[in-house]
Amino acid sequence: MNSGYPLIRPRRLRSSLKISNLVRETSLDPSKFIMPYFVTHGKSVKEPIETMPDQFRYSIDELLKELKEVKNLNIGGILLFGVPEHKDELASESYSDNGIIQTALKAVKDEYPDIAVVTDVCMCDYTSHGHCGIVDENGYVKNDETLEYLAKISVSYAKAGADIIAPSDMMDGRVKKIREALDDESLENIPIMSYSSKYASAFYEPFRDAADCSPKFGNRKSYQMDYSNSEEAILETALDIDEGADIIMVKPALSYLDVIYRLKKSFKRPLAAYNVSGEYSMIKAAAKLGYLKEEPAVLEMLTSIKRAGADIIISYYSIYAAKLLR
Ligand code: PBG
């Protein structure tokens, strides 16, 4: 570069904290964080999740106590996962009026009407086999039959008070089916946050322990994406937007920052990135062993997701980070 201008010294802008704060390009805002929670039946339950230190399975009364912090820290929203009492082939608790999520939604809405509640829509927490849909005799997930169930679950959650419906199952055509079902029930104001590019990832392992939803046979590779592909993320996202997705998502986040960047450039839609369980537990484990310092590592990780182009960050570190940012 020989611009003819006086020597440009990027370090000048780093010469003091005042100045570097002023020219900082990316900053974290807790009102754009979503904190996930695992909700279970019972009373006074706060059960540690072994593979996710400092995360718990909460009964509803305990969850309500936690949410005080969400409100005080001005966290943007919460994402609820159900740990049901009853599992079967048809995931019947997921669309029951007395299901764990439906019950939690009513309680949360009662006490915290201002907290945005996102509900994950998928069958794997509720099926006896742990797959994300209805399975045929060969163990293959039946796409079109599953759609009927996903629509039923979504309507049930929206009626119980969910603010945003977030399908994570990766069946083809699910956003359209869910949109139509919501509209038919006059729930046209409920937005869909679609897990539009969800990769088949090793980083979900701790979550599967937390929600007890590991597939009992096979894997999820017939419906989740191959991590070698990013063109496919564009296609999957374009299809979801076409079908009515209001918010798009990349999941996981850290190994997919390039995908976040590409999608944000390609689509003018709010984009959420899911900083998944394995990404959380990696830092927790390293910090516990004294291999790195948790606080700066968390802020650097979350900032990198934002810098790549995410508008919304879903992270188990939401509360932790919001406290650091205070
Ligand atoms: C359900 C679902 C999963 C996650 C979110 N929703 C597990 C999976 O697809 O196997 C993973 C979230 C995380 O790892 O934090 N389909």
mmCIF file of C-alpha atoms and ligand atoms in Angstrom:
data_model
loop_
_atom_site.group_PDB
_atom_site.id
_atom_site.type_symbol
_atom_site.label_atom_id
_atom_site.label_comp_id
_atom_site.label_asym_id
_atom_site.label_seq_id
_atom_site.Cartn_x
_atom_site.Cartn_y
_atom_site.Cartn_z
ATOM 1 C CA MET A 1 0.000 0.000 0.000
ATOM 2 C CA ASN A 2 1.405 3.361 -0.965
ATOM 3 C CA SER A 3 -1.445 5.801 -0.635
ATOM 4 C CA GLY A 4 0.686 8.913 -0.346
ATOM 5 C CA TYR A 5 -0.944 9.689 2.989
ATOM 6 C CA PRO A 6 1.099 10.080 6.142
ATOM 7 C CA LEU A 7 2.057 6.817 7.757
ATOM 8 C CA ILE A 8 -0.977 4.947 9.079
ATOM 9 C CA ARG A 9 -0.322 3.266 12.379
ATOM 10 C CA PRO A 10 -3.165 0.981 13.490
ATOM 11 C CA ARG A 11 -1.550 0.817 16.930
ATOM 12 C CA ARG A 12 -2.405 4.485 17.495
ATOM 13 C CA LEU A 13 -6.002 3.412 18.001
ATOM 14 C CA ARG A 14 -4.915 0.938 20.651
ATOM 15 C CA SER A 15 -2.812 3.389 22.586
ATOM 16 C CA SER A 16 -5.334 3.729 25.400
ATOM 17 C CA LEU A 17 -8.430 1.941 26.635
ATOM 18 C CA LYS A 18 -10.531 5.076 26.049
ATOM 19 C CA ILE A 19 -9.598 5.093 22.413
ATOM 20 C CA SER A 20 -9.888 1.383 21.785
ATOM 21 C CA ASN A 21 -13.356 1.406 23.389
ATOM 22 C CA LEU A 22 -14.346 4.198 21.043
ATOM 23 C CA VAL A 23 -13.338 2.393 17.860
ATOM 24 C CA ARG A 24 -14.477 -1.090 18.861
ATOM 25 C CA GLU A 25 -16.493 -2.628 16.010
ATOM 26 C CA THR A 26 -18.390 -5.325 17.874
ATOM 27 C CA SER A 27 -19.913 -5.369 21.303
ATOM 28 C CA LEU A 28 -22.035 -7.820 23.228
ATOM 29 C CA ASP A 29 -25.514 -6.927 24.349
ATOM 30 C CA PRO A 30 -27.324 -9.219 26.824
ATOM 31 C CA SER A 31 -30.645 -8.171 25.309
ATOM 32 C CA LYS A 32 -29.568 -10.204 22.264
ATOM 33 C CA PHE A 33 -28.776 -13.314 24.305
ATOM 34 C CA ILE A 34 -31.074 -16.292 24.721
ATOM 35 C CA MET A 35 -30.537 -18.556 27.731
ATOM 36 C CA PRO A 36 -31.580 -22.215 27.328
ATOM 37 C CA TYR A 37 -33.181 -24.135 30.214
ATOM 38 C CA PHE A 38 -34.063 -27.789 30.766
ATOM 39 C CA VAL A 39 -37.386 -28.154 32.548
ATOM 40 C CA THR A 40 -38.604 -31.239 34.302
ATOM 41 C CA HIS A 41 -41.499 -32.472 36.440
ATOM 42 C CA GLY A 42 -41.597 -32.377 40.219
ATOM 43 C CA LYS A 43 -40.982 -29.779 42.898
ATOM 44 C CA SER A 44 -37.773 -28.275 44.269
ATOM 45 C CA VAL A 45 -35.727 -30.096 41.640
ATOM 46 C CA LYS A 46 -32.418 -28.529 40.650
ATOM 47 C CA GLU A 47 -30.490 -31.454 39.326
ATOM 48 C CA PRO A 48 -26.925 -30.875 38.121
ATOM 49 C CA ILE A 49 -26.152 -31.922 34.557
ATOM 50 C CA GLU A 50 -22.959 -33.895 34.785
ATOM 51 C CA THR A 51 -21.624 -33.099 31.330
ATOM 52 C CA MET A 52 -22.502 -29.377 31.600
ATOM 53 C CA PRO A 53 -21.081 -28.033 34.873
ATOM 54 C CA ASP A 54 -23.197 -25.263 36.446
ATOM 55 C CA GLN A 55 -26.230 -26.193 34.331
ATOM 56 C CA PHE A 56 -29.259 -27.895 35.856
ATOM 57 C CA ARG A 57 -32.544 -29.600 35.132
ATOM 58 C CA TYR A 58 -35.128 -27.433 36.883
ATOM 59 C CA SER A 59 -38.614 -28.150 38.091
ATOM 60 C CA ILE A 60 -40.947 -25.287 37.266
ATOM 61 C CA ASP A 61 -40.854 -23.707 40.752
ATOM 62 C CA GLU A 62 -37.035 -23.644 40.622
ATOM 63 C CA LEU A 63 -37.030 -22.311 37.068
ATOM 64 C CA LEU A 64 -39.186 -19.399 38.169
ATOM 65 C CA LYS A 65 -36.561 -18.494 40.782
ATOM 66 C CA GLU A 66 -33.815 -18.527 38.147
ATOM 67 C CA LEU A 67 -35.762 -16.258 35.874
ATOM 68 C CA LYS A 68 -35.415 -13.393 38.314
ATOM 69 C CA GLU A 69 -31.830 -13.175 37.126
ATOM 70 C CA VAL A 70 -32.862 -13.265 33.468
ATOM 71 C CA LYS A 71 -35.126 -10.315 34.097
ATOM 72 C CA ASN A 72 -32.664 -8.347 36.213
ATOM 73 C CA LEU A 73 -29.850 -8.813 33.720
ATOM 74 C CA ASN A 74 -32.135 -7.874 30.845
ATOM 75 C CA ILE A 75 -31.407 -11.078 28.921
ATOM 76 C CA GLY A 76 -33.275 -11.111 25.603
ATOM 77 C CA GLY A 77 -35.111 -14.373 26.091
ATOM 78 C CA ILE A 78 -35.104 -17.978 27.189
ATOM 79 C CA LEU A 79 -35.276 -21.227 25.251
ATOM 80 C CA LEU A 80 -37.103 -24.116 26.890
ATOM 81 C CA PHE A 81 -36.362 -27.820 26.510
ATOM 82 C CA GLY A 82 -38.583 -30.396 28.149
ATOM 83 C CA VAL A 83 -37.377 -33.412 30.074
ATOM 84 C CA PRO A 84 -40.623 -35.398 30.103
ATOM 85 C CA GLU A 85 -41.975 -37.984 32.490
ATOM 86 C CA HIS A 86 -43.201 -40.204 29.749
ATOM 87 C CA LYS A 87 -41.622 -41.232 26.442
ATOM 88 C CA ASP A 88 -43.273 -43.223 23.659
ATOM 89 C CA GLU A 89 -43.038 -43.852 19.909
ATOM 90 C CA LEU A 90 -45.283 -40.890 19.127
ATOM 91 C CA ALA A 91 -43.785 -38.381 21.580
ATOM 92 C CA SER A 92 -47.245 -37.840 23.028
ATOM 93 C CA GLU A 93 -46.166 -35.674 25.971
ATOM 94 C CA SER A 94 -44.835 -33.067 23.540
ATOM 95 C CA TYR A 95 -48.328 -32.083 22.365
ATOM 96 C CA SER A 96 -50.270 -32.827 25.536
ATOM 97 C CA ASP A 97 -51.981 -29.894 27.258
ATOM 98 C CA ASN A 98 -50.390 -31.072 30.487
ATOM 99 C CA GLY A 99 -46.949 -31.642 28.978
ATOM 100 C CA ILE A 100 -43.939 -30.264 30.787
ATOM 101 C CA ILE A 101 -43.428 -27.387 28.336
ATOM 102 C CA GLN A 102 -47.091 -26.397 28.241
ATOM 103 C CA THR A 103 -47.195 -26.330 32.050
ATOM 104 C CA ALA A 104 -43.938 -24.393 32.270
ATOM 105 C CA LEU A 105 -45.102 -21.868 29.679
ATOM 106 C CA LYS A 106 -48.228 -21.041 31.629
ATOM 107 C CA ALA A 107 -46.270 -20.596 34.865
ATOM 108 C CA VAL A 108 -43.549 -18.468 33.259
ATOM 109 C CA LYS A 109 -46.047 -16.275 31.411
ATOM 110 C CA ASP A 110 -47.955 -15.740 34.628
ATOM 111 C CA GLU A 111 -44.975 -14.554 36.598
ATOM 112 C CA TYR A 112 -42.813 -13.012 33.868
ATOM 113 C CA PRO A 113 -45.014 -11.753 31.054
ATOM 114 C CA ASP A 114 -42.111 -9.651 29.727
ATOM 115 C CA ILE A 115 -39.629 -12.454 29.142
ATOM 116 C CA ALA A 116 -39.587 -13.702 25.537
ATOM 117 C CA VAL A 117 -39.992 -17.463 25.631
ATOM 118 C CA VAL A 118 -38.764 -19.546 22.729
ATOM 119 C CA THR A 119 -39.769 -23.212 22.591
ATOM 120 C CA ASP A 120 -37.679 -25.798 20.805
ATOM 121 C CA VAL A 121 -39.927 -27.960 18.668
ATOM 122 C CA CYS A 122 -38.607 -31.467 18.184
ATOM 123 C CA MET A 123 -39.661 -34.970 19.110
ATOM 124 C CA CYS A 124 -36.353 -36.449 20.268
ATOM 125 C CA ASP A 125 -36.731 -35.521 23.962
ATOM 126 C CA TYR A 126 -40.103 -37.289 23.960
ATOM 127 C CA THR A 127 -39.641 -40.371 21.783
ATOM 128 C CA SER A 128 -38.712 -43.731 23.295
ATOM 129 C CA HIS A 129 -36.165 -44.262 20.482
ATOM 130 C CA GLY A 130 -34.636 -40.764 20.754
ATOM 131 C CA HIS A 131 -35.054 -39.828 17.081
ATOM 132 C CA CYS A 132 -36.500 -36.484 16.026
ATOM 133 C CA GLY A 133 -39.584 -37.913 14.344
ATOM 134 C CA ILE A 134 -41.778 -40.901 13.576
ATOM 135 C CA VAL A 135 -39.648 -43.916 12.717
ATOM 136 C CA ASP A 136 -40.524 -46.706 10.235
ATOM 137 C CA GLU A 137 -39.837 -50.417 10.725
ATOM 138 C CA ASN A 138 -36.294 -49.985 9.374
ATOM 139 C CA GLY A 139 -35.490 -47.201 11.807
ATOM 140 C CA TYR A 140 -35.718 -44.487 9.136
ATOM 141 C CA VAL A 141 -37.387 -41.221 10.154
ATOM 142 C CA LYS A 142 -40.516 -40.632 8.071
ATOM 143 C CA ASN A 143 -40.405 -37.021 6.953
ATOM 144 C CA ASP A 144 -43.972 -36.258 5.928
ATOM 145 C CA GLU A 145 -45.694 -38.085 8.737
ATOM 146 C CA THR A 146 -43.449 -36.291 11.240
ATOM 147 C CA LEU A 147 -44.578 -32.898 9.883
ATOM 148 C CA GLU A 148 -48.116 -33.461 11.174
ATOM 149 C CA TYR A 149 -46.747 -33.954 14.678
ATOM 150 C CA LEU A 150 -44.434 -30.953 14.528
ATOM 151 C CA ALA A 151 -47.391 -28.778 13.556
ATOM 152 C CA LYS A 152 -49.429 -30.165 16.432
ATOM 153 C CA ILE A 153 -46.607 -29.516 18.935
ATOM 154 C CA SER A 154 -46.113 -25.967 17.642
ATOM 155 C CA VAL A 155 -49.784 -25.044 17.941
ATOM 156 C CA SER A 156 -49.910 -26.532 21.409
ATOM 157 C CA TYR A 157 -46.873 -24.483 22.553
ATOM 158 C CA ALA A 158 -48.167 -21.282 20.987
ATOM 159 C CA LYS A 159 -51.534 -21.724 22.670
ATOM 160 C CA ALA A 160 -49.813 -22.263 26.011
ATOM 161 C CA GLY A 161 -48.012 -18.922 25.586
ATOM 162 C CA ALA A 162 -44.788 -19.442 23.592
ATOM 163 C CA ASP A 163 -43.591 -16.204 21.975
ATOM 164 C CA ILE A 164 -41.428 -17.852 19.309
ATOM 165 C CA ILE A 165 -41.595 -21.353 17.831
ATOM 166 C CA ALA A 166 -38.209 -22.872 17.036
ATOM 167 C CA PRO A 167 -38.279 -26.142 15.073
ATOM 168 C CA SER A 168 -34.970 -28.009 15.439
ATOM 169 C CA ASP A 169 -35.913 -31.335 13.854
ATOM 170 C CA MET A 170 -34.626 -30.668 10.298
ATOM 171 C CA MET A 171 -37.474 -32.373 8.432
ATOM 172 C CA ASP A 172 -38.048 -31.012 4.931
ATOM 173 C CA GLY A 173 -41.065 -28.739 4.625
ATOM 174 C CA ARG A 174 -41.577 -28.243 8.354
ATOM 175 C CA VAL A 175 -41.580 -24.451 8.390
ATOM 176 C CA LYS A 176 -44.390 -24.274 5.822
ATOM 177 C CA LYS A 177 -46.414 -26.897 7.647
ATOM 178 C CA ILE A 178 -45.968 -25.167 11.014
ATOM 179 C CA ARG A 179 -46.740 -21.731 9.548
ATOM 180 C CA GLU A 180 -49.975 -23.001 8.017
ATOM 181 C CA ALA A 181 -50.995 -24.739 11.225
ATOM 182 C CA LEU A 182 -50.341 -21.609 13.313
ATOM 183 C CA ASP A 183 -52.213 -19.406 10.834
ATOM 184 C CA ASP A 184 -55.190 -21.785 10.828
ATOM 185 C CA GLU A 185 -55.454 -21.283 14.586
ATOM 186 C CA SER A 186 -55.238 -17.466 14.268
ATOM 187 C CA LEU A 187 -51.698 -17.536 15.640
ATOM 188 C CA GLU A 188 -50.327 -15.619 12.677
ATOM 189 C CA ASN A 189 -48.406 -13.230 14.946
ATOM 190 C CA ILE A 190 -46.230 -15.978 16.395
ATOM 191 C CA PRO A 191 -42.831 -15.925 14.618
ATOM 192 C CA ILE A 192 -40.855 -18.990 13.599
ATOM 193 C CA MET A 193 -37.172 -19.179 14.398
ATOM 194 C CA SER A 194 -36.017 -22.024 12.231
ATOM 195 C CA TYR A 195 -32.912 -24.077 12.921
ATOM 196 C CA SER A 196 -32.256 -23.552 9.225
ATOM 197 C CA SER A 197 -28.685 -24.854 9.088
ATOM 198 C CA LYS A 198 -28.257 -27.446 11.733
ATOM 199 C CA TYR A 199 -25.255 -29.673 11.285
ATOM 200 C CA ALA A 200 -24.897 -33.261 12.476
ATOM 201 C CA SER A 201 -22.365 -32.400 15.147
ATOM 202 C CA ALA A 202 -20.257 -34.035 17.824
ATOM 203 C CA PHE A 203 -20.758 -30.877 19.884
ATOM 204 C CA TYR A 204 -24.331 -31.838 20.881
ATOM 205 C CA GLU A 205 -23.149 -34.697 23.034
ATOM 206 C CA PRO A 206 -23.527 -32.989 26.462
ATOM 207 C CA PHE A 207 -27.032 -31.806 25.505
ATOM 208 C CA ARG A 208 -28.098 -35.361 24.785
ATOM 209 C CA ASP A 209 -27.089 -36.257 28.312
ATOM 210 C CA ALA A 210 -28.939 -33.232 29.678
ATOM 211 C CA ALA A 211 -32.153 -33.942 27.781
ATOM 212 C CA ASP A 212 -31.718 -37.714 27.663
ATOM 213 C CA CYS A 213 -32.328 -37.792 23.911
ATOM 214 C CA SER A 214 -29.525 -39.827 22.334
ATOM 215 C CA PRO A 215 -30.869 -41.956 19.502
ATOM 216 C CA LYS A 216 -31.137 -45.560 20.709
ATOM 217 C CA PHE A 217 -30.048 -46.769 17.260
ATOM 218 C CA GLY A 218 -28.451 -45.109 14.220
ATOM 219 C CA ASN A 219 -27.631 -41.385 14.153
ATOM 220 C CA ARG A 220 -29.119 -38.118 12.915
ATOM 221 C CA LYS A 221 -27.130 -37.882 9.695
ATOM 222 C CA SER A 222 -30.115 -38.549 7.436
ATOM 223 C CA TYR A 223 -31.754 -35.314 8.592
ATOM 224 C CA GLN A 224 -28.983 -33.082 9.975
ATOM 225 C CA MET A 225 -26.396 -31.535 7.654
ATOM 226 C CA ASP A 226 -22.929 -32.730 6.715
ATOM 227 C CA TYR A 227 -20.320 -30.416 8.250
ATOM 228 C CA SER A 228 -18.314 -30.520 5.024
ATOM 229 C CA ASN A 229 -20.954 -28.420 3.245
ATOM 230 C CA SER A 230 -21.719 -24.720 3.251
ATOM 231 C CA GLU A 231 -23.485 -24.273 -0.119
ATOM 232 C CA GLU A 232 -26.100 -26.549 1.350
ATOM 233 C CA ALA A 233 -26.577 -24.123 4.244
ATOM 234 C CA ILE A 234 -27.544 -21.469 1.703
ATOM 235 C CA LEU A 235 -30.061 -23.825 0.106
ATOM 236 C CA GLU A 236 -31.558 -24.992 3.421
ATOM 237 C CA THR A 237 -31.869 -21.400 4.620
ATOM 238 C CA ALA A 238 -33.391 -20.149 1.363
ATOM 239 C CA LEU A 239 -35.985 -22.928 1.540
ATOM 240 C CA ASP A 240 -36.857 -22.088 5.151
ATOM 241 C CA ILE A 241 -37.208 -18.383 4.376
ATOM 242 C CA ASP A 242 -39.380 -19.252 1.415
ATOM 243 C CA GLU A 243 -41.571 -21.351 3.681
ATOM 244 C CA GLY A 244 -41.947 -18.530 6.194
ATOM 245 C CA ALA A 245 -39.014 -18.535 8.630
ATOM 246 C CA ASP A 246 -38.805 -15.153 10.381
ATOM 247 C CA ILE A 247 -35.484 -15.765 12.115
ATOM 248 C CA ILE A 248 -32.808 -18.088 10.697
ATOM 249 C CA MET A 249 -30.202 -20.019 12.651
ATOM 250 C CA VAL A 250 -26.774 -21.582 12.411
ATOM 251 C CA LYS A 251 -25.984 -24.398 14.826
ATOM 252 C CA PRO A 252 -23.400 -25.074 16.225
ATOM 253 C CA ALA A 253 -21.643 -21.694 16.188
ATOM 254 C CA LEU A 254 -17.900 -21.973 16.744
ATOM 255 C CA SER A 255 -16.911 -24.423 14.034
ATOM 256 C CA TYR A 256 -19.355 -22.677 11.686
ATOM 257 C CA LEU A 257 -18.405 -18.990 11.898
ATOM 258 C CA ASP A 258 -17.887 -19.004 8.114
ATOM 259 C CA VAL A 259 -21.448 -20.246 7.658
ATOM 260 C CA ILE A 260 -22.758 -17.468 9.929
ATOM 261 C CA TYR A 261 -20.809 -14.939 7.880
ATOM 262 C CA ARG A 262 -22.080 -16.276 4.545
ATOM 263 C CA LEU A 263 -25.697 -16.454 5.620
ATOM 264 C CA LYS A 264 -25.676 -12.959 7.087
ATOM 265 C CA LYS A 265 -24.291 -11.645 3.792
ATOM 266 C CA SER A 266 -26.809 -13.622 1.736
ATOM 267 C CA PHE A 267 -30.045 -13.048 3.646
ATOM 268 C CA LYS A 268 -31.395 -9.912 5.238
ATOM 269 C CA ARG A 269 -33.016 -11.737 8.101
ATOM 270 C CA PRO A 270 -32.305 -11.759 11.812
ATOM 271 C CA LEU A 271 -29.782 -14.522 12.351
ATOM 272 C CA ALA A 272 -29.366 -16.536 15.527
ATOM 273 C CA ALA A 273 -26.291 -18.621 16.294
ATOM 274 C CA TYR A 274 -26.502 -21.493 18.747
ATOM 275 C CA ASN A 275 -23.405 -21.741 20.937
ATOM 276 C CA VAL A 276 -24.146 -25.387 21.737
ATOM 277 C CA SER A 277 -23.583 -27.600 24.749
ATOM 278 C CA GLY A 278 -20.204 -28.964 23.616
ATOM 279 C CA GLU A 279 -18.876 -25.448 23.080
ATOM 280 C CA TYR A 280 -19.970 -24.563 26.596
ATOM 281 C CA SER A 281 -18.559 -27.689 28.215
ATOM 282 C CA MET A 282 -15.191 -27.404 26.448
ATOM 283 C CA ILE A 283 -14.502 -24.071 28.100
ATOM 284 C CA LYS A 284 -15.923 -25.214 31.440
ATOM 285 C CA ALA A 285 -13.675 -28.276 31.428
ATOM 286 C CA ALA A 286 -10.545 -26.394 30.399
ATOM 287 C CA ALA A 287 -11.220 -23.707 33.016
ATOM 288 C CA LYS A 288 -11.744 -26.304 35.745
ATOM 289 C CA LEU A 289 -8.436 -27.922 34.844
ATOM 290 C CA GLY A 290 -6.735 -24.538 34.936
ATOM 291 C CA TYR A 291 -5.779 -24.691 31.241
ATOM 292 C CA LEU A 292 -7.355 -21.312 30.519
ATOM 293 C CA LYS A 293 -9.249 -18.503 32.213
ATOM 294 C CA GLU A 294 -12.979 -18.780 31.865
ATOM 295 C CA GLU A 295 -13.989 -15.103 31.893
ATOM 296 C CA PRO A 296 -11.887 -13.795 28.987
ATOM 297 C CA ALA A 297 -12.417 -17.017 27.018
ATOM 298 C CA VAL A 298 -16.196 -16.698 27.248
ATOM 299 C CA LEU A 299 -16.212 -13.058 26.159
ATOM 300 C CA GLU A 300 -13.858 -13.783 23.265
ATOM 301 C CA MET A 301 -15.959 -16.738 22.120
ATOM 302 C CA LEU A 302 -19.245 -14.845 22.242
ATOM 303 C CA THR A 303 -17.750 -11.778 20.566
ATOM 304 C CA SER A 304 -16.408 -13.907 17.709
ATOM 305 C CA ILE A 305 -19.915 -15.220 17.059
ATOM 306 C CA LYS A 306 -21.242 -11.676 16.973
ATOM 307 C CA ARG A 307 -18.372 -10.490 14.774
ATOM 308 C CA ALA A 308 -19.112 -13.282 12.280
ATOM 309 C CA GLY A 309 -22.595 -11.805 11.843
ATOM 310 C CA ALA A 310 -24.967 -13.274 14.407
ATOM 311 C CA ASP A 311 -27.676 -10.925 15.657
ATOM 312 C CA ILE A 312 -28.874 -13.250 18.397
ATOM 313 C CA ILE A 313 -26.698 -15.622 20.429
ATOM 314 C CA ILE A 314 -28.198 -18.646 22.131
ATOM 315 C CA SER A 315 -25.744 -19.672 24.844
ATOM 316 C CA TYR A 316 -25.619 -21.502 28.171
ATOM 317 C CA TYR A 317 -23.171 -18.728 29.102
ATOM 318 C CA SER A 318 -25.821 -15.982 28.676
ATOM 319 C CA ILE A 319 -26.285 -15.291 32.385
ATOM 320 C CA TYR A 320 -22.578 -15.651 33.130
ATOM 321 C CA ALA A 321 -21.613 -13.270 30.319
ATOM 322 C CA ALA A 322 -24.338 -10.759 31.145
ATOM 323 C CA LYS A 323 -22.925 -10.526 34.678
ATOM 324 C CA LEU A 324 -19.442 -9.886 33.302
ATOM 325 C CA LEU A 325 -20.768 -7.186 30.993
ATOM 326 C CA ARG A 326 -22.593 -5.347 33.771
HETATM 327 C C1 PBG B 1 -33.126 -31.423 19.437
HETATM 328 C C2 PBG B 1 -31.995 -30.520 19.780
HETATM 329 C C3 PBG B 1 -30.640 -30.828 19.995
HETATM 330 C C4 PBG B 1 -30.017 -29.634 20.369
HETATM 331 C C5 PBG B 1 -30.987 -28.651 20.351
HETATM 332 N N1 PBG B 1 -32.200 -29.208 19.967
HETATM 333 C C6 PBG B 1 -29.937 -32.137 19.963
HETATM 334 C C7 PBG B 1 -29.739 -32.823 18.686
HETATM 335 O O1 PBG B 1 -30.143 -32.395 17.616
HETATM 336 O O2 PBG B 1 -29.179 -33.917 18.749
HETATM 337 C C8 PBG B 1 -28.578 -29.474 20.747
HETATM 338 C C9 PBG B 1 -28.276 -28.259 21.569
HETATM 339 C C10 PBG B 1 -26.959 -28.273 22.244
HETATM 340 O O3 PBG B 1 -26.084 -29.113 22.011
HETATM 341 O O4 PBG B 1 -26.752 -27.372 23.071
HETATM 342 N N2 PBG B 1 -33.145 -31.917 18.145
#
